[in-house]
mmCIF file of C-alpha atoms in Angstrom:
data_model
loop_
_atom_site.group_PDB
_atom_site.id
_atom_site.type_symbol
_atom_site.label_atom_id
_atom_site.label_comp_id
_atom_site.label_asym_id
_atom_site.label_seq_id
_atom_site.Cartn_x
_atom_site.Cartn_y
_atom_site.Cartn_z
ATOM 1 C CA MET K 1 18.873 30.797 26.473
ATOM 2 C CA MET K 2 16.097 33.484 28.054
ATOM 3 C CA PRO K 3 14.349 35.012 25.203
ATOM 4 C CA LYS K 4 15.485 39.230 25.925
ATOM 5 C CA HIS K 5 12.383 40.862 25.512
ATOM 6 C CA LEU K 6 13.888 44.040 24.513
ATOM 7 C CA PRO K 7 11.097 45.972 22.428
ATOM 8 C CA LEU K 8 9.181 44.642 25.192
ATOM 9 C CA TYR K 9 11.463 46.026 28.879
ATOM 10 C CA THR K 10 13.556 48.319 27.493
ATOM 11 C CA ASP K 11 11.454 51.564 28.137
ATOM 12 C CA ILE K 12 10.514 50.629 31.562
ATOM 13 C CA SER K 13 14.148 48.873 32.768
ATOM 14 C CA THR K 14 15.756 52.141 31.938
ATOM 15 C CA ASP K 15 12.874 53.818 33.553
ATOM 16 C CA ILE K 16 13.104 51.474 37.111
ATOM 17 C CA LEU K 17 17.104 51.566 37.009
ATOM 18 C CA ASN K 18 17.508 55.439 36.594
ATOM 19 C CA ILE K 19 15.605 55.319 39.989
ATOM 20 C CA VAL K 20 17.735 51.824 41.279
ATOM 21 C CA LEU K 21 21.379 53.261 40.577
ATOM 22 C CA ARG K 22 20.645 56.229 42.255
ATOM 23 C CA ASN K 23 20.217 55.268 45.936
ATOM 24 C CA ASN K 24 23.527 54.881 47.694
ATOM 25 C CA THR K 25 24.260 53.486 51.120
ATOM 26 C CA THR K 26 23.938 56.617 53.114
ATOM 27 C CA THR K 27 19.714 56.578 52.206
ATOM 28 C CA ILE K 28 16.629 55.291 53.065
ATOM 29 C CA PRO K 29 16.194 52.852 49.527
ATOM 30 C CA GLN K 30 13.588 53.361 47.604
ATOM 31 C CA HIS K 31 11.918 50.148 47.049
ATOM 32 C CA LEU K 32 9.448 49.072 43.853
ATOM 33 C CA LEU K 33 6.700 46.753 42.893
ATOM 34 C CA VAL K 34 6.565 46.075 38.880
ATOM 35 C CA CYS K 35 2.655 44.818 38.383
ATOM 36 C CA GLY K 36 0.800 43.204 35.946
ATOM 37 C CA LYS K 37 -1.409 40.081 34.673
ATOM 38 C CA THR K 38 -0.251 36.167 34.055
ATOM 39 C CA GLY K 39 1.820 36.017 31.301
ATOM 40 C CA CYS K 40 2.639 39.186 30.645
ATOM 41 C CA GLY K 41 6.643 38.195 31.604
ATOM 42 C CA LYS K 42 6.674 39.487 34.708
ATOM 43 C CA SER K 43 9.609 36.280 35.803
ATOM 44 C CA HIS K 44 11.025 37.229 32.429
ATOM 45 C CA PHE K 45 11.920 40.938 33.346
ATOM 46 C CA LEU K 46 12.802 40.651 36.281
ATOM 47 C CA GLN K 47 15.560 38.323 35.079
ATOM 48 C CA TYR K 48 16.559 41.556 32.078
ATOM 49 C CA LEU K 49 16.453 43.170 34.929
ATOM 50 C CA ALA K 50 19.754 41.013 37.234
ATOM 51 C CA GLU K 51 20.925 40.795 33.947
ATOM 52 C CA GLN K 52 21.169 45.272 32.907
ATOM 53 C CA LEU K 53 21.879 45.311 37.471
ATOM 54 C CA ARG K 54 25.166 42.511 36.963
ATOM 55 C CA LYS K 55 26.359 44.740 33.741
ATOM 56 C CA GLU K 56 26.921 47.446 36.049
ATOM 57 C CA LYS K 57 28.476 45.280 38.456
ATOM 58 C CA ARG K 58 26.398 45.788 40.915
ATOM 59 C CA GLN K 59 25.694 42.542 43.599
ATOM 60 C CA THR K 60 21.779 41.516 42.591
ATOM 61 C CA VAL K 61 20.023 38.178 44.748
ATOM 62 C CA VAL K 62 17.609 37.385 42.816
ATOM 63 C CA LEU K 63 14.150 35.139 44.864
ATOM 64 C CA SER K 64 12.100 33.245 42.311
ATOM 65 C CA PRO K 65 9.395 30.213 43.168
ATOM 66 C CA PRO K 66 7.510 28.595 45.087
ATOM 67 C CA TYR K 67 8.780 29.684 48.120
ATOM 68 C CA THR K 68 8.680 28.149 51.916
ATOM 69 C CA TYR K 69 7.279 31.579 53.028
ATOM 70 C CA ARG K 70 8.159 32.133 55.862
ATOM 71 C CA LYS K 71 11.994 30.148 55.601
ATOM 72 C CA GLU K 72 12.531 32.810 53.310
ATOM 73 C CA THR K 73 12.404 35.944 54.343
ATOM 74 C CA GLN K 74 13.930 34.891 57.677
ATOM 75 C CA SER K 75 16.152 33.640 55.340
ATOM 76 C CA LEU K 76 15.659 37.122 53.341
ATOM 77 C CA ILE K 77 16.710 39.126 56.740
ATOM 78 C CA SER K 78 19.554 36.774 58.307
ATOM 79 C CA GLU K 79 21.345 36.537 54.837
ATOM 80 C CA VAL K 80 21.079 39.737 52.709
ATOM 81 C CA PRO K 81 22.583 42.118 55.377
ATOM 82 C CA VAL K 82 22.535 45.639 55.549
ATOM 83 C CA ASP K 83 25.733 47.350 53.702
ATOM 84 C CA THR K 84 26.666 50.761 54.676
ATOM 85 C CA THR K 85 28.972 50.589 51.483
ATOM 86 C CA LYS K 86 27.723 49.454 48.447
ATOM 87 C CA THR K 87 24.298 48.308 47.141
ATOM 88 C CA THR K 88 22.821 45.229 47.119
ATOM 89 C CA PHE K 89 19.027 44.884 44.711
ATOM 90 C CA LEU K 90 17.502 42.555 46.369
ATOM 91 C CA LEU K 91 15.558 40.741 43.430
ATOM 92 C CA ILE K 92 12.013 38.951 44.321
ATOM 93 C CA ASP K 93 9.595 37.621 42.588
ATOM 94 C CA ASP K 94 5.685 36.822 43.028
ATOM 95 C CA PHE K 95 6.605 39.322 46.247
ATOM 96 C CA ASP K 96 2.454 39.282 46.434
ATOM 97 C CA GLN K 97 2.458 35.717 47.521
ATOM 98 C CA LEU K 98 5.988 36.211 49.911
ATOM 99 C CA LEU K 99 3.702 39.022 51.839
ATOM 100 C CA GLU K 100 0.607 36.945 52.212
ATOM 101 C CA ASP K 101 2.192 34.142 53.937
ATOM 102 C CA LEU K 102 2.970 36.340 56.733
ATOM 103 C CA GLU K 103 1.659 37.318 59.260
ATOM 104 C CA ILE K 104 1.304 41.117 60.559
ATOM 105 C CA ASP K 105 4.032 41.616 62.664
ATOM 106 C CA GLU K 106 5.917 39.528 60.211
ATOM 107 C CA GLN K 107 5.454 41.893 57.671
ATOM 108 C CA TYR K 108 6.549 44.591 60.038
ATOM 109 C CA THR K 109 9.513 42.916 60.789
ATOM 110 C CA LEU K 110 10.010 42.663 57.148
ATOM 111 C CA ARG K 111 9.449 46.281 56.857
ATOM 112 C CA ALA K 112 11.898 47.402 59.583
ATOM 113 C CA TYR K 113 14.881 45.280 58.231
ATOM 114 C CA LEU K 114 13.946 46.417 54.279
ATOM 115 C CA PHE K 115 14.204 51.211 55.199
ATOM 116 C CA LYS K 116 17.443 50.855 56.982
ATOM 117 C CA GLN K 117 20.442 52.860 55.622
ATOM 118 C CA GLY K 118 22.087 50.680 53.921
ATOM 119 C CA ALA K 119 19.809 48.599 53.663
ATOM 120 C CA PRO K 120 19.096 46.407 50.095
ATOM 121 C CA THR K 121 16.956 48.099 47.329
ATOM 122 C CA LEU K 122 14.037 45.597 46.413
ATOM 123 C CA ILE K 123 12.246 45.274 43.455
ATOM 124 C CA GLY K 124 9.539 42.523 43.389
ATOM 125 C CA THR K 125 6.632 41.463 41.167
ATOM 126 C CA CYS K 126 3.288 40.789 41.536
ATOM 127 C CA GLN K 127 0.017 40.230 39.394
ATOM 128 C CA GLN K 128 -1.395 43.375 41.497
ATOM 129 C CA PRO K 129 -0.904 45.341 44.677
ATOM 130 C CA PRO K 130 -0.931 43.549 47.567
ATOM 131 C CA THR K 131 -3.450 44.188 50.495
ATOM 132 C CA ALA K 132 -0.802 45.148 52.792
ATOM 133 C CA THR K 133 0.440 48.470 50.420
ATOM 134 C CA LYS K 134 -3.674 50.163 50.440
ATOM 135 C CA ASP K 135 -4.472 50.342 53.170
ATOM 136 C CA TYR K 136 -2.663 52.873 55.070
ATOM 137 C CA LYS K 137 -2.968 50.744 58.521
ATOM 138 C CA ALA K 138 -0.915 48.223 56.200
ATOM 139 C CA PRO K 139 2.493 47.390 57.181
ATOM 140 C CA PHE K 140 3.840 48.253 53.988
ATOM 141 C CA TYR K 141 1.192 51.342 53.492
ATOM 142 C CA ASP K 142 3.276 53.224 50.455
ATOM 143 C CA ALA K 143 6.237 51.845 50.792
ATOM 144 C CA PHE K 144 6.528 51.045 47.209
ATOM 145 C CA ARG K 145 7.682 52.590 43.502
ATOM 146 C CA LEU K 146 4.313 50.856 41.651
ATOM 147 C CA PHE K 147 5.150 49.845 37.852
ATOM 148 C CA PHE K 148 3.159 47.950 35.197
ATOM 149 C CA LEU K 149 3.444 46.188 32.288
ATOM 150 C CA SER K 150 1.465 45.637 29.851
ATOM 151 C CA PRO K 151 -0.136 42.223 28.478
ATOM 152 C CA ALA K 152 1.007 39.906 26.459
ATOM 153 C CA PRO K 153 0.641 41.194 22.434
ATOM 154 C CA PRO K 154 -1.308 38.920 19.909
ATOM 155 C CA LEU K 155 -0.768 35.597 19.125
ATOM 156 C CA GLN K 156 0.861 36.884 15.328
ATOM 157 C CA MET K 157 3.127 39.214 16.451
ATOM 158 C CA PHE K 158 5.651 36.684 17.496
ATOM 159 C CA PHE K 159 5.661 34.843 14.407
ATOM 160 C CA PRO K 160 6.555 36.431 10.953
ATOM 161 C CA SER K 161 3.207 36.403 8.738
ATOM 162 C CA LYS K 162 3.681 33.564 6.494
ATOM 163 C CA VAL K 163 5.443 31.543 9.432
ATOM 164 C CA TYR K 164 2.040 32.989 11.209
ATOM 165 C CA GLY K 165 -0.747 31.438 8.092
ATOM 166 C CA LYS K 166 0.402 28.136 7.895
ATOM 167 C CA LEU K 167 0.076 27.901 11.739
ATOM 168 C CA ILE K 168 -3.178 28.695 11.788
ATOM 169 C CA ALA K 169 -3.562 26.099 9.631
ATOM 170 C CA ASP K 170 -2.055 23.729 10.708
ATOM 171 C CA LYS K 171 -4.847 20.999 12.458
ATOM 172 C CA GLY K 172 -3.414 20.979 15.896
ATOM 173 C CA TRP K 173 -3.003 24.299 16.420
ATOM 174 C CA GLU K 174 -6.669 24.708 17.541
ATOM 175 C CA GLU K 175 -5.617 22.147 21.275
ATOM 176 C CA ALA K 176 -2.368 23.582 21.151
ATOM 177 C CA LYS K 177 -3.224 27.595 21.285
ATOM 178 C CA PRO K 178 -4.853 27.690 24.587
ATOM 179 C CA LEU K 179 -1.510 26.015 25.935
ATOM 180 C CA ILE K 180 0.470 28.945 25.293
ATOM 181 C CA ASP K 181 -1.139 31.798 24.925
ATOM 182 C CA GLY K 182 -1.696 34.985 27.102
ATOM 183 C CA ASN K 183 1.939 33.855 27.768
ATOM 184 C CA ILE K 184 5.280 36.180 26.099
ATOM 185 C CA TYR K 185 7.606 33.935 27.902
ATOM 186 C CA TYR K 186 6.190 30.564 26.479
ATOM 187 C CA CYS K 187 4.567 32.269 22.760
ATOM 188 C CA GLN K 188 8.550 32.853 22.330
ATOM 189 C CA TYR K 189 9.986 29.806 23.181
ATOM 190 C CA PHE K 190 7.160 28.368 21.221
ATOM 191 C CA ALA K 191 7.762 30.751 17.645
ATOM 192 C CA GLN K 192 11.556 30.097 17.895
ATOM 193 C CA GLN K 193 11.196 26.344 17.341
ATOM 194 C CA TYR K 194 7.963 26.283 15.383
ATOM 195 C CA THR K 195 9.677 29.338 13.116
ATOM 196 C CA LYS K 196 12.894 27.017 12.470
ATOM 197 C CA GLY K 197 11.049 23.781 11.341
ATOM 198 C CA LYS K 198 9.679 22.531 14.328
ATOM 199 C CA SER K 199 6.688 21.140 14.332
ATOM 200 C CA ILE K 200 3.853 22.226 16.304
ATOM 201 C CA ASN K 201 4.024 18.636 19.250
ATOM 202 C CA GLU K 202 7.183 19.044 18.839
ATOM 203 C CA SER K 203 7.652 23.170 20.280
ATOM 204 C CA ILE K 204 5.049 22.635 22.822
ATOM 205 C CA ASP K 205 7.499 19.511 24.178
ATOM 206 C CA HIS K 206 10.341 22.203 23.763
ATOM 207 C CA VAL K 207 8.586 24.880 26.135
ATOM 208 C CA LEU K 208 7.614 22.174 28.310
ATOM 209 C CA LYS K 209 11.452 20.854 29.114
ATOM 210 C CA GLU K 210 12.363 24.355 29.600
ATOM 211 C CA ASN K 211 10.090 25.315 32.541
ATOM 212 C CA ASN K 212 10.264 21.471 33.482
ATOM 213 C CA ARG K 213 12.113 22.176 37.039
ATOM 214 C CA TYR K 214 10.141 25.335 37.641
ATOM 215 C CA PHE K 215 6.448 22.926 37.751
ATOM 216 C CA MET K 216 8.659 20.635 39.331
ATOM 217 C CA LEU K 217 9.289 22.724 42.265
ATOM 218 C CA LEU K 218 6.184 24.179 41.629
ATOM 219 C CA PHE K 219 4.651 21.002 42.451
ATOM 220 C CA SER K 220 7.106 19.706 44.970
ATOM 221 C CA SER K 221 5.995 22.678 47.081
ATOM 222 C CA LEU K 222 2.954 22.054 47.059
ATOM 223 C CA SER K 223 1.274 19.290 50.525
ATOM 224 C CA ASP K 224 0.029 16.158 49.760
ATOM 225 C CA SER K 225 -4.069 16.942 49.498
ATOM 226 C CA ILE K 226 -3.249 20.012 47.627
ATOM 227 C CA GLN K 227 -1.314 17.932 44.880
ATOM 228 C CA ARG K 228 -4.268 15.611 44.265
ATOM 229 C CA THR K 229 -6.831 18.532 43.998
ATOM 230 C CA LEU K 230 -4.133 20.349 41.427
ATOM 231 C CA ALA K 231 -4.130 16.694 39.929
ATOM 232 C CA GLY K 232 -7.293 16.114 39.894
ATOM 233 C CA ILE K 233 -8.443 19.891 37.482
ATOM 234 C CA ALA K 234 -5.668 19.341 35.535
ATOM 235 C CA ALA K 235 -6.809 15.607 34.491
ATOM 236 C CA CYS K 236 -10.605 16.550 33.904
ATOM 237 C CA LYS K 237 -9.764 18.939 30.705
ATOM 238 C CA LYS K 238 -12.517 21.282 31.427
ATOM 239 C CA GLU K 239 -14.134 23.255 33.826
ATOM 240 C CA ALA K 240 -13.860 20.626 36.840
ATOM 241 C CA THR K 241 -16.169 21.163 39.967
ATOM 242 C CA ILE K 242 -15.598 19.653 43.306
ATOM 243 C CA SER K 243 -17.382 15.789 42.167
ATOM 244 C CA ASP K 244 -15.167 15.184 39.120
ATOM 245 C CA ILE K 245 -11.956 16.778 41.696
ATOM 246 C CA ARG K 246 -12.429 13.477 43.853
ATOM 247 C CA LYS K 247 -13.029 11.171 41.288
ATOM 248 C CA LEU K 248 -10.079 11.473 38.975
ATOM 249 C CA GLY K 249 -7.872 13.258 41.857
ATOM 250 C CA LYS K 250 -8.382 10.011 43.708
ATOM 251 C CA ILE K 251 -9.105 11.690 46.543
ATOM 252 C CA GLU K 252 -11.096 10.562 49.697
ATOM 253 C CA GLY K 253 -12.600 13.040 52.362
ATOM 254 C CA SER K 254 -13.606 16.953 52.887
ATOM 255 C CA ASN K 255 -10.536 18.846 52.885
ATOM 256 C CA VAL K 256 -11.207 19.773 48.659
ATOM 257 C CA PRO K 257 -12.464 23.083 49.607
ATOM 258 C CA SER K 258 -9.954 24.379 51.768
ATOM 259 C CA ALA K 259 -7.178 23.141 48.892
ATOM 260 C CA LEU K 260 -9.517 25.047 46.413
ATOM 261 C CA LEU K 261 -8.522 27.917 48.044
ATOM 262 C CA ARG K 262 -5.501 28.105 48.812
ATOM 263 C CA LEU K 263 -4.146 27.515 44.995
ATOM 264 C CA THR K 264 -7.322 30.112 44.870
ATOM 265 C CA GLU K 265 -4.919 32.120 46.466
ATOM 266 C CA LYS K 266 -1.497 31.685 44.655
ATOM 267 C CA ALA K 267 -3.120 32.033 41.466
ATOM 268 C CA ILE K 268 -2.783 29.313 40.582
ATOM 269 C CA ILE K 269 -5.773 28.218 39.779
ATOM 270 C CA LYS K 270 -9.039 29.657 39.290
ATOM 271 C CA GLN K 271 -12.858 30.019 39.697
ATOM 272 C CA VAL K 272 -14.701 30.575 36.322
ATOM 273 C CA GLY K 273 -18.360 30.044 37.268
ATOM 274 C CA LYS K 274 -20.921 28.037 39.228
ATOM 275 C CA ARG K 275 -22.570 24.626 38.137
ATOM 276 C CA LYS K 276 -25.076 23.276 40.020
ATOM 277 C CA ARG K 277 -24.348 25.802 42.909
ATOM 278 C CA ASN K 278 -20.770 25.445 43.571
ATOM 279 C CA TYR K 279 -18.099 26.654 41.317
ATOM 280 C CA SER K 280 -15.896 25.443 39.070
ATOM 281 C CA TYR K 281 -12.164 25.340 38.531
ATOM 282 C CA ILE K 282 -9.869 25.755 35.733
ATOM 283 C CA MET K 283 -5.763 25.924 36.145
ATOM 284 C CA SER K 284 -4.201 28.940 35.448
ATOM 285 C CA ASP K 285 -1.565 28.213 33.389
ATOM 286 C CA GLN K 286 -2.667 25.561 30.713
ATOM 287 C CA LEU K 287 1.188 24.803 30.154
ATOM 288 C CA PHE K 288 1.285 23.183 33.108
ATOM 289 C CA ALA K 289 -2.026 21.789 33.633
ATOM 290 C CA GLU K 290 -0.005 19.655 30.744
ATOM 291 C CA TRP K 291 2.715 19.544 33.077
ATOM 292 C CA LEU K 292 0.884 17.520 34.620
ATOM 293 C CA ARG K 293 -1.169 15.631 31.982
ATOM 294 C CA ARG K 294 2.131 14.120 30.477
ATOM 295 C CA HIS K 295 4.814 13.611 33.739
ATOM 296 C CA LEU K 296 2.525 13.508 36.658
ATOM 297 C CA PHE K 297 -0.569 11.281 36.412
ATOM 298 C CA PRO K 298 -0.278 9.632 33.108
ATOM 299 C CA SER K 299 -2.458 6.557 35.011
ATOM 300 C CA ILE K 300 -5.484 9.096 36.191
ATOM 301 C CA PRO K 301 -7.530 8.537 33.428
ATOM 302 C CA THR K 302 -8.945 12.532 31.658
ATOM 303 C CA GLU K 303 -12.208 13.746 30.833
#
């Protein structure tokens, strides 16, 4: 069962619900974007918001990554019809990633659809407002009202004080901490298990299990060359250079730089500086890196 982030979400969700529930089929809908850094809980906030809308007996469609972006958007336009009798709510996680994969004319097509009378009200999440919303000549300029989620609170906020004291004294904590720190969802699931008396490893296993389907879908949505590049970064367990990635991912050829660019654009990896005149890379989500090491590439040696 998904944790309820009521202390973090109640105020902002109330504001958003008050706005979108005022939308009706006789007006152009007010669309919204919820912005925040990786791990602050955007995806789970969107699920929480969907629950609240369903309690209001409102028709709600939720789309979550990974997408086949153009196909998903075309499906979005054709399968969520304009309805002049009742308001439909369209919740799209990682809306910025979806926009980035659309050509300009496709973005204008999407905007035209969303601003018809009776169109669904779109509530999307993104790390920061997309480029297509900033330039006054861009397709989605001034199209959304923006909300921002705060970063994840400190780790100790998820534990009773005595339990947290026991945790930081545990010899396995320093290795496990980077896997969950900064991600509200991971921290809450981990804290639930550890507070019940589970070990650090058992608690991490539980969080991995809860995310297994999402990680599998995300990984399978990538091309083979991008999968191998990602595997090389995960296997390195430190800042990975291109030579590290080629060695550990068992990659031949020159397509690693283009794969790195694509993974960086999707915020799956991030650049962490230069070493020997080349950038180094790490996984943005260290739990996803651990999942890759455990489940997909056990034959790749880690360094």
